Coordinates of C-alpha atoms in Angstrom, one line a residue:
Chain A
M1 CA 0.0 0.0 0.0
N2 CA 1.4 3.4 -0.8
E3 CA 1.3 6.3 1.7
K4 CA -1.8 8.0 0.2
K5 CA -3.9 4.9 0.4
K6 CA -2.7 4.2 3.9
D7 CA -3.6 7.7 4.9
L8 CA -7.1 7.3 3.4
A9 CA -7.7 3.9 5.1
F10 CA -6.6 5.4 8.4
F11 CA -8.9 8.4 7.9
V12 CA -11.9 6.2 7.0
G13 CA -11.4 3.8 9.9
M14 CA -11.0 6.6 12.4
A15 CA -14.0 8.4 11.0
L16 CA -16.1 5.3 11.5
L17 CA -14.9 4.9 15.1
S18 CA -15.7 8.6 15.7
I19 CA -19.2 8.0 14.5
I20 CA -19.6 5.0 16.8
C21 CA -18.3 7.2 19.6
L22 CA -20.7 10.0 19.0
A23 CA -23.7 7.8 18.1
P24 CA -25.1 7.5 21.6
I25 CA -25.4 11.3 21.9
A26 CA -26.9 11.4 18.4
I27 CA -29.5 8.8 19.3
V28 CA -30.5 10.7 22.4
L29 CA -30.8 13.8 20.3
I30 CA -33.0 12.1 17.8
N31 CA -35.3 10.7 20.5
S32 CA -35.6 14.0 22.2
F33 CA -37.8 15.1 19.3
K34 CA -40.1 12.0 19.5
G35 CA -43.2 11.6 21.6
Q36 CA -42.6 10.0 25.0
F37 CA -44.4 6.8 24.1
F38 CA -42.4 6.1 21.0
I39 CA -39.0 6.2 22.6
S40 CA -38.5 3.0 24.6
S41 CA -40.2 0.8 21.9
S42 CA -38.1 2.0 19.0
P43 CA -35.2 4.1 20.0
F44 CA -33.2 3.7 16.8
S45 CA -35.9 4.9 14.3
L46 CA -36.0 8.5 13.1
P47 CA -39.0 10.5 14.1
D48 CA -41.8 10.4 11.5
A49 CA -45.1 12.3 11.1
K50 CA -46.7 10.2 13.8
T51 CA -43.9 10.2 16.4
F52 CA -42.5 13.7 15.9
A53 CA -43.1 15.8 18.9
G54 CA -41.3 19.0 18.0
L55 CA -40.0 20.9 21.0
S56 CA -42.7 19.7 23.3
N57 CA -40.2 17.5 25.2
Y58 CA -37.9 20.4 25.8
L59 CA -40.7 22.8 26.9
G60 CA -42.3 20.1 29.1
G61 CA -39.1 18.9 30.6
V62 CA -37.8 22.3 31.4
G63 CA -41.0 23.0 33.4
K64 CA -41.1 19.6 35.0
I65 CA -37.7 19.6 36.6
G66 CA -37.2 23.4 36.8
F67 CA -34.3 23.2 34.4
W68 CA -33.3 26.9 34.4
K69 CA -33.3 27.0 38.2
A70 CA -31.2 23.9 38.3
F71 CA -28.9 25.4 35.6
G72 CA -28.6 28.5 37.8
Y73 CA -27.7 26.5 40.9
S74 CA -25.2 24.4 39.0
C75 CA -23.5 27.5 37.5
F76 CA -23.5 29.4 40.8
I77 CA -22.1 26.5 42.8
T78 CA -19.5 25.5 40.2
V79 CA -18.2 29.0 39.5
F80 CA -17.9 30.2 43.0
S81 CA -16.6 26.9 44.4
V82 CA -13.9 26.7 41.7
C83 CA -12.9 30.4 42.3
A84 CA -12.7 29.8 46.1
I85 CA -10.8 26.6 45.6
V86 CA -8.2 28.1 43.3
L87 CA -7.7 31.2 45.5
L88 CA -7.8 29.5 49.0
T89 CA -5.8 26.4 48.2
S90 CA -3.1 28.2 46.3
M91 CA -2.7 30.5 49.4
T92 CA -2.6 27.5 51.7
A93 CA -0.2 25.6 49.5
W94 CA 2.2 28.5 49.3
M95 CA 2.3 28.8 53.1
I96 CA 2.7 25.2 53.9
T97 CA 5.4 24.8 51.2
R98 CA 7.4 27.8 52.2
V99 CA 7.1 27.7 56.0
K100 CA 8.8 24.5 56.9
S101 CA 7.4 23.3 60.2
K102 CA 5.8 20.2 61.7
L103 CA 2.4 21.8 61.3
S104 CA 3.0 22.4 57.6
K105 CA 4.2 18.8 57.1
G106 CA 1.2 17.4 59.0
L107 CA -1.2 19.5 57.0
Y108 CA 0.3 18.5 53.7
Y109 CA 0.0 14.8 54.5
A110 CA -3.5 15.2 55.8
F111 CA -4.5 16.9 52.5
V112 CA -2.8 14.3 50.4
F113 CA -4.4 11.5 52.5
S114 CA -7.9 12.9 51.9
M115 CA -7.4 12.3 48.2
I116 CA -7.6 8.5 48.6
V117 CA -10.6 8.4 50.9
P118 CA -13.8 7.5 49.0
F119 CA -16.7 9.8 49.4
Q120 CA -18.9 7.0 50.9
M121 CA -16.7 7.0 54.0
V122 CA -17.7 10.5 55.0
M123 CA -20.9 11.1 53.2
F124 CA -23.3 10.4 56.1
T125 CA -21.5 12.3 58.8
M126 CA -20.5 15.1 56.5
S127 CA -24.1 15.8 55.4
K128 CA -25.3 15.7 59.1
I129 CA -22.6 18.1 60.1
A130 CA -23.5 20.5 57.2
N131 CA -27.0 20.3 58.4
M132 CA -26.1 21.1 62.0
L133 CA -23.9 24.1 61.0
N134 CA -26.7 25.4 58.7
I135 CA -24.4 25.4 55.7
D136 CA -26.8 23.1 53.7
N137 CA -27.5 25.8 51.1
P138 CA -25.9 26.8 47.8
I139 CA -23.6 29.3 49.6
G140 CA -22.6 27.0 52.4
I141 CA -21.9 24.1 50.0
I142 CA -19.0 26.2 48.6
L143 CA -17.2 25.7 51.9
I144 CA -17.7 21.9 51.7
Y145 CA -16.3 21.9 48.1
V146 CA -13.3 23.9 49.3
G147 CA -12.8 21.2 52.0
F148 CA -13.1 18.3 49.6
G149 CA -11.3 19.9 46.7
S150 CA -8.4 20.9 48.8
G151 CA -6.6 17.5 48.7
L152 CA -5.9 17.3 45.0
S153 CA -5.6 21.1 44.6
I154 CA -3.0 21.6 47.3
F155 CA -1.1 18.6 46.1
L156 CA -0.9 20.1 42.6
F157 CA -0.1 23.6 43.8
S158 CA 2.6 22.5 46.2
G159 CA 4.3 20.5 43.5
F160 CA 4.4 23.6 41.4
I161 CA 5.5 26.0 44.1
K162 CA 8.5 23.8 45.0
S163 CA 9.8 24.5 41.6
I164 CA 9.6 28.3 41.9
P165 CA 13.0 29.7 43.2
V166 CA 12.5 31.4 46.6
D167 CA 14.9 34.3 45.6
I168 CA 12.1 36.2 43.9
E169 CA 10.0 36.3 47.1
E170 CA 13.1 37.2 49.2
A171 CA 13.8 40.1 46.9
A172 CA 10.2 41.3 47.3
M173 CA 10.5 41.0 51.0
I174 CA 13.6 43.1 51.2
D175 CA 11.9 45.7 49.0
G176 CA 9.3 45.9 51.8
C177 CA 6.4 44.0 50.4
S178 CA 4.0 42.4 52.8
P179 CA 3.3 38.6 52.4
I180 CA -0.1 39.4 51.1
R181 CA 1.3 41.6 48.4
I182 CA 4.1 39.1 47.6
F183 CA 1.5 36.4 47.1
F184 CA -0.9 38.4 44.9
S185 CA 1.6 40.4 42.8
V186 CA 4.4 37.9 42.5
I187 CA 3.4 34.3 43.2
F188 CA -0.2 34.1 42.0
P189 CA 0.7 35.2 38.4
I190 CA 3.4 32.6 38.3
L191 CA 0.9 30.0 39.3
K192 CA -1.3 30.6 36.3
P193 CA -0.7 27.4 34.4
I194 CA -1.3 25.2 37.4
S195 CA -4.3 27.3 38.4
I196 CA -5.9 26.6 35.1
T197 CA -5.3 22.8 35.6
V198 CA -6.8 23.0 39.1
A199 CA -9.7 25.0 37.9
I200 CA -10.5 22.6 35.1
L201 CA -10.3 19.5 37.2
N202 CA -12.5 21.0 39.8
T203 CA -15.0 22.3 37.3
M204 CA -15.4 18.9 35.7
W205 CA -15.9 17.3 39.1
I206 CA -18.3 19.9 40.7
W207 CA -20.4 20.4 37.6
N208 CA -21.1 16.7 37.2
D209 CA -21.3 15.9 41.0
Y210 CA -24.5 14.2 42.0
L211 CA -24.2 12.6 45.4
L212 CA -22.6 15.3 47.5
P213 CA -25.1 18.1 46.5
N214 CA -28.0 15.6 46.6
L215 CA -27.2 14.7 50.2
V216 CA -26.3 18.3 51.4
I217 CA -28.8 20.5 49.6
G218 CA -30.8 18.1 47.4
S219 CA -34.1 18.4 49.1
N220 CA -34.3 22.2 48.6
Y221 CA -32.0 23.1 45.8
R222 CA -31.6 20.8 42.7
T223 CA -28.5 21.0 40.5
I224 CA -28.7 19.6 37.0
P225 CA -27.6 16.0 37.8
I226 CA -30.1 16.0 40.8
A227 CA -32.9 17.3 38.5
I228 CA -32.2 14.6 35.9
Q229 CA -32.2 11.9 38.5
Y230 CA -35.5 13.3 39.9
L231 CA -37.2 12.6 36.5
Q232 CA -36.7 8.9 37.3
G233 CA -40.0 8.1 39.0
G234 CA -41.1 4.5 39.4
Y235 CA -39.6 2.3 36.7
G236 CA -41.6 2.8 33.4
S237 CA -43.7 5.6 34.7
R238 CA -41.3 8.4 33.9
D239 CA -41.5 10.7 31.0
M240 CA -38.9 9.4 28.5
G241 CA -39.4 12.4 26.2
A242 CA -38.5 14.9 28.9
L243 CA -35.6 12.7 30.0
M244 CA -34.1 12.7 26.5
A245 CA -34.5 16.5 26.1
M246 CA -33.0 17.2 29.5
L247 CA -30.0 14.9 28.8
I248 CA -29.3 17.0 25.7
L249 CA -29.7 20.3 27.6
A250 CA -27.3 18.9 30.3
I251 CA -24.7 17.9 27.6
I252 CA -24.7 21.2 25.6
P253 CA -22.9 23.4 28.2
V254 CA -20.3 20.7 28.6
I255 CA -19.6 20.4 24.9
I256 CA -19.5 24.2 24.5
L257 CA -17.0 24.5 27.3
Y258 CA -14.9 21.6 25.9
L259 CA -14.8 23.2 22.4
V260 CA -13.8 26.6 23.8
C261 CA -11.0 25.4 26.1
Q262 CA -10.2 22.1 24.7
K263 CA -6.4 22.6 24.8
Y264 CA -6.5 23.5 28.4
I265 CA -8.8 20.7 29.3
I266 CA -6.7 17.9 27.7
K267 CA -3.5 19.4 29.2
G268 CA -5.1 19.9 32.6
V269 CA -6.4 16.3 32.7
M270 CA -3.0 15.0 31.7
S271 CA -1.1 16.8 34.4
G272 CA -3.8 16.0 36.9
A273 CA -3.7 12.3 36.1
V274 CA 0.1 11.9 35.9
K275 CA 0.6 13.5 39.3
G276 CA -2.6 12.5 41.1
Chain B
M1 CA 11.9 34.6 55.2
Q2 CA 10.2 31.8 57.2
K3 CA 9.8 34.0 60.2
F4 CA 8.5 36.8 58.1
L5 CA 5.9 34.6 56.4
S6 CA 4.8 32.6 59.5
R7 CA 3.3 35.7 61.1
Y8 CA 0.7 35.5 58.3
Y9 CA 0.4 31.7 58.4
F10 CA -3.2 31.5 59.5
V11 CA -4.3 34.5 57.4
F12 CA -3.4 32.4 54.4
T13 CA -4.5 29.0 55.7
A14 CA -7.4 29.4 58.2
I15 CA -10.4 29.2 55.8
T16 CA -9.0 26.2 54.0
I17 CA -8.2 24.4 57.2
A18 CA -11.6 25.2 58.6
A19 CA -13.3 24.0 55.4
F20 CA -11.1 20.9 55.4
C21 CA -12.0 20.1 59.0
I22 CA -15.8 20.5 58.4
A23 CA -15.9 18.6 55.1
F24 CA -13.3 16.0 55.8
V25 CA -11.4 15.6 59.1
I26 CA -14.4 15.6 61.5
P27 CA -16.7 13.5 59.3
F28 CA -13.8 11.0 58.7
L29 CA -13.0 10.6 62.4
A30 CA -16.7 10.6 63.4
G31 CA -17.3 8.0 60.7
I32 CA -14.7 5.6 62.1
Y33 CA -16.1 6.1 65.6
L34 CA -19.7 5.6 64.4
S35 CA -18.9 2.4 62.6
F36 CA -18.6 0.9 66.1
T37 CA -21.9 2.2 67.3
N38 CA -25.7 2.0 66.7
F39 CA -27.2 5.3 65.5
T40 CA -29.9 6.9 63.4
T41 CA -28.7 10.5 63.6
V42 CA -25.2 11.3 64.5
T43 CA -26.0 12.4 68.1
N44 CA -27.7 9.2 69.5
A45 CA -24.8 6.7 69.1
S46 CA -24.4 3.8 71.5
W47 CA -21.3 1.6 71.5
V48 CA -21.7 -1.9 70.0
G49 CA -18.2 -2.9 69.3
L50 CA -17.6 -4.9 66.2
E51 CA -21.3 -5.9 65.7
N52 CA -21.7 -3.7 62.6
Y53 CA -18.7 -5.3 60.9
V54 CA -20.2 -8.7 61.6
K55 CA -23.6 -7.6 60.4
A56 CA -22.2 -6.2 57.2
F57 CA -21.4 -9.7 56.1
T58 CA -24.1 -11.7 57.9
T59 CA -27.4 -9.7 57.6
N60 CA -27.6 -10.7 53.9
A61 CA -25.2 -11.5 51.1
D62 CA -25.5 -8.0 49.5
F63 CA -22.1 -6.7 50.6
L64 CA -20.2 -9.8 49.5
N65 CA -22.2 -9.9 46.2
A66 CA -21.4 -6.2 45.6
L67 CA -17.7 -6.9 46.4
W68 CA -17.6 -9.8 44.0
F69 CA -19.5 -7.9 41.3
T70 CA -17.1 -4.9 41.7
V71 CA -14.0 -7.1 41.5
K72 CA -15.3 -8.8 38.3
F73 CA -16.3 -5.5 36.8
A74 CA -12.9 -3.9 37.7
V75 CA -10.9 -6.8 36.1
V76 CA -12.9 -6.7 32.8
S77 CA -12.9 -2.9 32.6
I78 CA -9.2 -2.6 33.3
I79 CA -8.3 -5.1 30.5
S80 CA -10.7 -3.7 27.9
I81 CA -10.2 0.0 28.6
N82 CA -6.4 -0.3 28.6
I83 CA -6.2 -2.4 25.4
I84 CA -8.6 -0.2 23.5
S85 CA -7.1 3.1 24.6
F86 CA -3.5 1.9 24.0
A87 CA -4.5 0.7 20.5
L88 CA -6.1 4.1 19.8
A89 CA -3.0 5.9 21.1
L90 CA -0.8 3.9 18.8
L91 CA -2.9 4.7 15.8
L92 CA -3.2 8.4 16.7
T93 CA 0.6 8.9 17.1
N94 CA 1.3 7.9 13.5
N95 CA 1.3 11.4 12.1
Y96 CA -1.7 10.8 9.8
R97 CA -4.1 13.5 8.8
G98 CA -6.8 14.5 11.3
T99 CA -5.3 12.9 14.4
N100 CA -6.1 16.0 16.5
A101 CA -9.7 16.0 15.6
F102 CA -10.1 12.3 16.4
R103 CA -8.4 12.8 19.8
T104 CA -10.9 15.5 20.5
V105 CA -13.8 13.3 19.6
F106 CA -12.6 10.3 21.6
F107 CA -12.0 12.3 24.7
M108 CA -15.3 14.0 24.7
P109 CA -17.5 11.4 26.5
N110 CA -15.2 11.7 29.5
L111 CA -16.6 15.1 30.3
I112 CA -20.2 14.0 30.6
G113 CA -21.4 13.4 34.1
G114 CA -22.1 9.9 35.4
I115 CA -25.9 10.3 35.8
V116 CA -26.3 11.6 32.3
L117 CA -24.1 8.8 30.9
G118 CA -26.1 6.2 32.7
Y119 CA -29.4 7.3 31.2
I120 CA -27.9 7.7 27.7
W121 CA -26.7 4.1 27.8
Q122 CA -29.9 2.8 29.5
L123 CA -31.8 4.0 26.4
I124 CA -29.4 2.4 24.0
I125 CA -28.9 -0.9 25.8
N126 CA -32.6 -1.3 26.5
G127 CA -33.3 -0.6 22.8
I128 CA -30.9 -3.2 21.7
L129 CA -32.1 -5.8 24.2
L130 CA -35.7 -5.2 23.3
H131 CA -35.0 -5.9 19.6
V132 CA -32.8 -8.9 20.2
A133 CA -34.3 -10.6 23.2
G134 CA -37.5 -8.8 24.0
V135 CA -36.3 -8.0 27.5
D136 CA -34.7 -5.0 29.2
L137 CA -31.7 -4.3 31.5
T138 CA -33.6 -5.4 34.6
Y139 CA -34.1 -8.9 33.3
S140 CA -30.7 -10.3 34.2
A141 CA -27.6 -9.2 36.1
K142 CA -25.5 -10.3 33.1
Y143 CA -27.0 -7.4 31.0
G144 CA -26.3 -4.9 33.7
F145 CA -22.8 -6.1 34.1
W146 CA -21.9 -5.8 30.4
G147 CA -23.9 -2.6 30.1
L148 CA -21.7 -1.0 32.8
V149 CA -18.6 -2.3 31.1
V150 CA -19.6 -0.8 27.8
L151 CA -20.5 2.5 29.5
T152 CA -17.2 2.8 31.4
N153 CA -15.3 1.9 28.3
W154 CA -17.0 4.7 26.4
Q155 CA -16.3 7.1 29.2
M156 CA -12.8 6.3 30.1
V157 CA -11.1 5.1 26.9
G158 CA -10.5 8.7 25.7
Y159 CA -8.9 9.7 29.0
M160 CA -6.5 6.8 29.1
M161 CA -5.8 7.3 25.4
I162 CA -4.5 10.8 26.2
I163 CA -2.2 9.5 28.9
Y164 CA -0.9 6.8 26.5
I165 CA -0.4 9.3 23.8
A166 CA 1.8 11.4 26.1
G167 CA 3.7 8.3 27.0
I168 CA 4.3 7.3 23.4
Q169 CA 5.4 10.8 22.4
N170 CA 7.9 10.7 25.2
I171 CA 9.8 7.8 23.6
S172 CA 13.0 9.1 22.1
P173 CA 12.7 9.0 18.3
D174 CA 16.4 8.0 18.1
L175 CA 15.5 4.7 19.8
I176 CA 12.9 3.8 17.1
E177 CA 15.1 5.1 14.3
A178 CA 18.1 3.0 15.5
A179 CA 15.8 -0.1 15.6
E180 CA 14.6 0.6 12.1
I181 CA 18.1 0.9 10.8
D182 CA 19.0 -2.4 12.4
G183 CA 16.1 -3.9 10.5
A184 CA 13.5 -4.4 13.2
S185 CA 10.0 -5.1 12.0
P186 CA 7.1 -2.8 13.2
R187 CA 5.9 -5.7 15.4
Q188 CA 9.3 -6.0 17.0
I189 CA 9.4 -2.2 17.5
L190 CA 6.0 -2.3 19.2
F191 CA 6.8 -5.2 21.6
N192 CA 10.5 -4.5 22.3
I193 CA 10.6 -0.7 22.3
K194 CA 7.2 1.0 22.5
I195 CA 5.5 -1.2 25.1
P196 CA 8.5 -1.4 27.6
Q197 CA 9.0 2.3 27.2
V198 CA 5.4 3.3 28.1
M199 CA 5.3 1.0 31.2
P200 CA 5.0 4.1 33.5
S201 CA 1.9 5.2 31.6
V202 CA 0.5 1.6 31.9
T203 CA 0.9 1.7 35.7
I204 CA -0.9 5.0 35.9
C205 CA -3.7 3.9 33.6
V206 CA -4.2 0.5 35.3
F207 CA -4.5 2.1 38.7
L208 CA -6.7 5.0 37.5
T209 CA -9.1 2.5 35.9
L210 CA -8.9 0.3 39.0
A211 CA -9.7 3.2 41.4
N212 CA -12.4 4.5 39.2
S213 CA -14.0 1.1 38.7
F214 CA -14.0 0.6 42.5
K215 CA -15.6 4.0 43.2
L216 CA -18.1 3.9 40.4
F217 CA -21.5 5.2 41.7
D218 CA -23.4 7.6 39.6
Q219 CA -23.3 5.4 36.5
N220 CA -24.4 2.4 38.5
L221 CA -27.3 4.3 40.1
A222 CA -28.5 5.7 36.7
L223 CA -28.0 2.6 34.6
T224 CA -29.4 -0.2 36.7
N225 CA -29.8 1.0 40.3
G226 CA -28.8 -2.5 41.2
A227 CA -31.6 -4.2 39.3
P228 CA -32.5 -7.0 39.1
N229 CA -32.8 -7.5 42.9
R230 CA -29.7 -5.6 43.9
E231 CA -27.6 -8.0 41.9
T232 CA -25.8 -5.3 39.9
A233 CA -25.2 -3.0 42.8
M234 CA -21.5 -2.2 43.2
L235 CA -19.8 -1.4 46.5
A236 CA -20.5 2.3 46.6
L237 CA -24.2 1.8 45.7
D238 CA -24.6 -1.0 48.3
I239 CA -23.2 1.3 51.0
Y240 CA -25.5 4.1 49.9
N241 CA -28.5 1.7 50.0
T242 CA -27.5 0.4 53.4
F243 CA -27.4 4.0 54.8
Y244 CA -30.5 5.4 53.2
G245 CA -32.6 2.4 52.3
R246 CA -33.1 0.8 55.7
M247 CA -33.8 2.5 59.0
G248 CA -31.5 1.3 61.8
Y249 CA -28.7 0.1 59.5
E250 CA -26.7 3.4 59.5
G251 CA -24.1 1.8 61.7
V252 CA -23.7 -1.2 59.3
G253 CA -23.5 1.2 56.4
Q254 CA -20.7 3.1 58.1
A255 CA -18.9 -0.1 58.8
K256 CA -19.2 -1.1 55.2
A257 CA -17.8 2.3 54.3
V258 CA -14.8 1.8 56.5
I259 CA -14.1 -1.5 54.8
F260 CA -14.5 0.1 51.4
F261 CA -12.1 2.9 52.5
I262 CA -9.5 0.3 53.6
L263 CA -9.8 -1.5 50.2
V264 CA -9.4 1.8 48.2
A265 CA -6.5 3.0 50.4
A266 CA -4.8 -0.4 49.9
I267 CA -5.0 0.0 46.2
A268 CA -3.5 3.5 46.4
F269 CA -0.6 2.4 48.6
I270 CA 0.2 -0.5 46.3
Q271 CA 0.3 1.9 43.4
L272 CA 2.5 4.3 45.4
A273 CA 4.9 1.4 46.3
I274 CA 5.1 0.3 42.6
T275 CA 5.7 3.8 41.3
R276 CA 8.4 4.5 43.9
K277 CA 10.2 1.2 43.1
K278 CA 10.2 2.0 39.4
E279 CA 11.6 5.5 40.1
I280 CA 14.5 4.0 42.0
E281 CA 15.2 1.5 39.3
N282 CA 15.4 4.2 36.7

């Protein structure tokens, strides 16, 4: 086979695999335009005059689960938790890396240790404590996300900070900068690449998180994953049309975010995986 | 410098430490304590010793079934995900046209949340089963098992592929060129150079798939929710059901959670030991 033919064969093969890879989403998209009783019986047929439901699944589903409210809560919690995590854990990581004491060492190991503890271990006690402290609301849950996100984030930040020469900070100190000024004018800008990684890893986790928000705030405030799970009534009695439409609405923001910052996401996932 | 900074130590760390204590340290310690007690809310615990740990295995076979199901699932997923993702990574590092676009597509499912993934695949697998056998996912645990395998493959292959691609790209081109000049066949290059050289990536990917398979929850909840008859419930789902499905079994749920934690921690420590050993060898 000459090079050109090989190239074409590769392209066709990969294109086929890509279609298989994207097919599940396409099938859900097609079904989201069918009437709810025509979905389970024949999910692979295209909508026809009889089964086509237009946008009624979208309109019905949005009302049924309060999609825009859920979207709002998801955005609010994700954006503010990620900002808080990046800011607070980078500050903490800087201190415990630069000030070498027993306390710093202990804290570092405690944070790293928390990374390997599965959520089920703490879910019951944590949600009860959140309830007792009255932080079981969309603002309070940010604090919980800071606590849970701190393990991986501090691990990544500390690794990066160790590679920054301390001379820069010493020079700033001699020039009379306060530690707060040193951090925000000197260190934080240097941390930008690792901050992006931390932000992306935490965004993916918090946006898709189901169990934690469900246990802590789920009865009063539904994020998107909770709202979708809520559609599942008794088996067979749920509205399949609304479910399909809501799955599509849940995927769209993720795909847009992915297409916009694809490069950062793949890089972030790689550095997160290799170190974590 | 240290003295200068340490005056501000708690200005920088206090909020994080407080959040960490509330979200992790206190619940973790309380969780260990409560696993030895009987309780329905956190405040009415009474000490029962190891009773919960015994009950976790003896009340019914759910926990052992879940453990066995999880282990089987993990073994099958680790093998299939790593083989498929490594093969894709090999194909996509060949400098053909369009490799970047394909990487983008294959990675995409990884970003979709577990609940959404579960329902997407429930639709598709139920559709296929209905046409082929006239039943649905709840008919047999076999269907649920392979459904979960397909789902996790779809989700994780792209992620592992990215790690393998990085590993393959790190191989020195000189090494492959030298082998080619010496007359090595593509097959020999694959088995004697590429695979040994990407072993660090293999370790990472195997342990990532292992840990992810063990901790799988959302996908399990959405796809089968344990049906039929809790047979397809994995460890995390079984613990959740013990906590919230049955009054008076919170202590047993917590005991199961502690066992689960020890299992997951053991996996992490084995990985750490292997990685350390390899680093010393190099």
